[in-house]
Amino acid sequence: MAAGVVISDRAAEKIRELLRAQNKEGQGLRVKVMGGGCSGLQYKLDLDQQRAGDRVFEKDGAKVLVDMKSLLYLNGTELDYKEALMQSGFVLQNPNVKRSCGCGVSFSV
């Protein structure tokens, strides 16, 4: 299993695009695991500054920021970006997930 978070080419491109569009170059996409949802845990994604204690994963200038607590749940995860007719967005392929809810928003490990 890969250590940390792997960023796909599409995800890196979308992160750079979002940062440019919002004049936040130099920042990154924060991926956080929080309590909540019907399965117990859920992801929260935001554009953010790097903070002390963050692990930073980078691909082609696109940064993913993860706090140490969230990294426990995200280790080995691949971050991708999918575009579809009905729904587009970042997709996390997390090998640690044992069960997820029907809507796909929350999960448990």
GROMACS .gro file of C-alpha atoms in nm:
model
  109
    1MET     CA    1   0.000   0.000   0.000
    2ALA     CA    2   0.129   0.345  -0.091
    3ALA     CA    3   0.204   0.577   0.197
    4GLY     CA    4  -0.006   0.890   0.206
    5VAL     CA    5  -0.229   1.018  -0.073
    6VAL     CA    6  -0.172   0.957  -0.444
    7ILE     CA    7  -0.298   1.233  -0.677
    8SER     CA    8  -0.418   1.144  -1.028
    9ASP     CA    9  -0.331   1.365  -1.326
   10ARG     CA   10  -0.695   1.477  -1.356
   11ALA     CA   11  -0.715   1.568  -0.986
   12ALA     CA   12  -0.388   1.766  -1.004
   13GLU     CA   13  -0.516   1.957  -1.307
   14LYS     CA   14  -0.847   2.038  -1.133
   15ILE     CA   15  -0.673   2.152  -0.811
   16ARG     CA   16  -0.451   2.391  -1.009
   17GLU     CA   17  -0.756   2.517  -1.203
   18LEU     CA   18  -0.956   2.582  -0.883
   19LEU     CA   19  -0.666   2.764  -0.715
   20ARG     CA   20  -0.614   2.986  -1.022
   21ALA     CA   21  -0.987   3.063  -1.051
   22GLN     CA   22  -1.006   3.174  -0.686
   23ASN     CA   23  -0.667   3.355  -0.679
   24LYS     CA   24  -0.533   3.110  -0.420
   25GLU     CA   25  -0.211   3.001  -0.592
   26GLY     CA   26   0.033   2.859  -0.339
   27GLN     CA   27  -0.246   2.698  -0.139
   28GLY     CA   28  -0.371   2.342  -0.174
   29LEU     CA   29  -0.671   2.115  -0.147
   30ARG     CA   30  -0.726   2.012   0.215
   31VAL     CA   31  -0.870   1.662   0.252
   32LYS     CA   32  -1.005   1.603   0.600
   33VAL     CA   33  -1.188   1.313   0.763
   34MET     CA   34  -1.456   1.421   1.009
   35GLY     CA   35  -1.715   1.246   1.222
   36GLY     CA   36  -2.064   1.248   1.078
   37GLY     CA   37  -2.289   1.098   0.815
   38CYS     CA   38  -2.484   0.774   0.839
   39SER     CA   39  -2.173   0.552   0.843
   40GLY     CA   40  -1.976   0.750   1.103
   41LEU     CA   41  -1.710   0.936   0.901
   42GLN     CA   42  -1.714   1.172   0.605
   43TYR     CA   43  -1.472   1.364   0.386
   44LYS     CA   44  -1.443   1.742   0.383
   45LEU     CA   45  -1.255   1.914   0.100
   46ASP     CA   46  -1.153   2.282   0.101
   47LEU     CA   47  -0.894   2.509  -0.055
   48ASP     CA   48  -0.664   2.604   0.230
   49GLN     CA   49  -0.319   2.719   0.346
   50GLN     CA   50  -0.067   2.468   0.474
   51ARG     CA   51  -0.065   2.446   0.855
   52ALA     CA   52   0.191   2.321   1.105
   53GLY     CA   53   0.178   1.943   1.128
   54ASP     CA   54   0.022   1.892   0.784
   55ARG     CA   55   0.151   1.626   0.548
   56VAL     CA   56   0.173   1.767   0.197
   57PHE     CA   57   0.137   1.545  -0.110
   58GLU     CA   58   0.222   1.710  -0.440
   59LYS     CA   59   0.190   1.633  -0.809
   60ASP     CA   60   0.286   1.875  -1.086
   61GLY     CA   61   0.252   2.174  -0.852
   62ALA     CA   62  -0.087   2.068  -0.711
   63LYS     CA   63  -0.081   2.017  -0.334
   64VAL     CA   64  -0.305   1.800  -0.117
   65LEU     CA   65  -0.292   1.896   0.251
   66VAL     CA   66  -0.377   1.636   0.516
   67ASP     CA   67  -0.365   1.674   0.895
   68MET     CA   68  -0.208   1.386   1.089
   69LYS     CA   69  -0.538   1.264   1.238
   70SER     CA   70  -0.702   1.242   0.894
   71LEU     CA   71  -0.394   1.069   0.751
   72LEU     CA   72  -0.470   0.769   0.973
   73TYR     CA   73  -0.787   0.715   0.766
   74LEU     CA   74  -0.648   0.831   0.429
   75ASN     CA   75  -0.319   0.641   0.406
   76GLY     CA   76  -0.301   0.471   0.065
   77THR     CA   77  -0.591   0.671  -0.084
   78GLU     CA   78  -0.599   0.783  -0.446
   79LEU     CA   79  -0.755   1.123  -0.519
   80ASP     CA   80  -0.910   1.145  -0.865
   81TYR     CA   81  -1.145   1.384  -1.043
   82LYS     CA   82  -1.440   1.254  -1.245
   83GLU     CA   83  -1.657   1.449  -1.485
   84ALA     CA   84  -1.996   1.300  -1.567
   85LEU     CA   85  -2.326   1.430  -1.697
   86MET     CA   86  -2.510   1.404  -1.364
   87GLN     CA   87  -2.226   1.468  -1.121
   88SER     CA   88  -1.867   1.587  -1.133
   89GLY     CA   89  -1.620   1.609  -0.850
   90PHE     CA   90  -1.325   1.470  -0.662
   91VAL     CA   91  -1.338   1.097  -0.591
   92LEU     CA   92  -1.140   0.928  -0.315
   93GLN     CA   93  -1.047   0.562  -0.370
   94ASN     CA   94  -0.974   0.472  -0.008
   95PRO     CA   95  -0.854   0.115   0.063
   96ASN     CA   96  -0.927   0.162   0.435
   97VAL     CA   97  -1.305   0.192   0.389
   98LYS     CA   98  -1.487  -0.118   0.509
   99ARG     CA   99  -1.842   0.009   0.460
  100SER     CA  100  -2.005   0.314   0.305
  101CYS     CA  101  -2.359   0.448   0.302
  102GLY     CA  102  -2.595   0.427   0.006
  103CYS     CA  103  -2.540   0.789  -0.092
  104GLY     CA  104  -2.162   0.740  -0.092
  105VAL     CA  105  -2.097   1.043   0.129
  106SER     CA  106  -2.002   0.873   0.454
  107PHE     CA  107  -1.799   0.564   0.541
  108SER     CA  108  -1.652   0.354   0.821
  109VAL     CA  109  -1.313   0.187   0.860
   0.00000   0.00000   0.00000
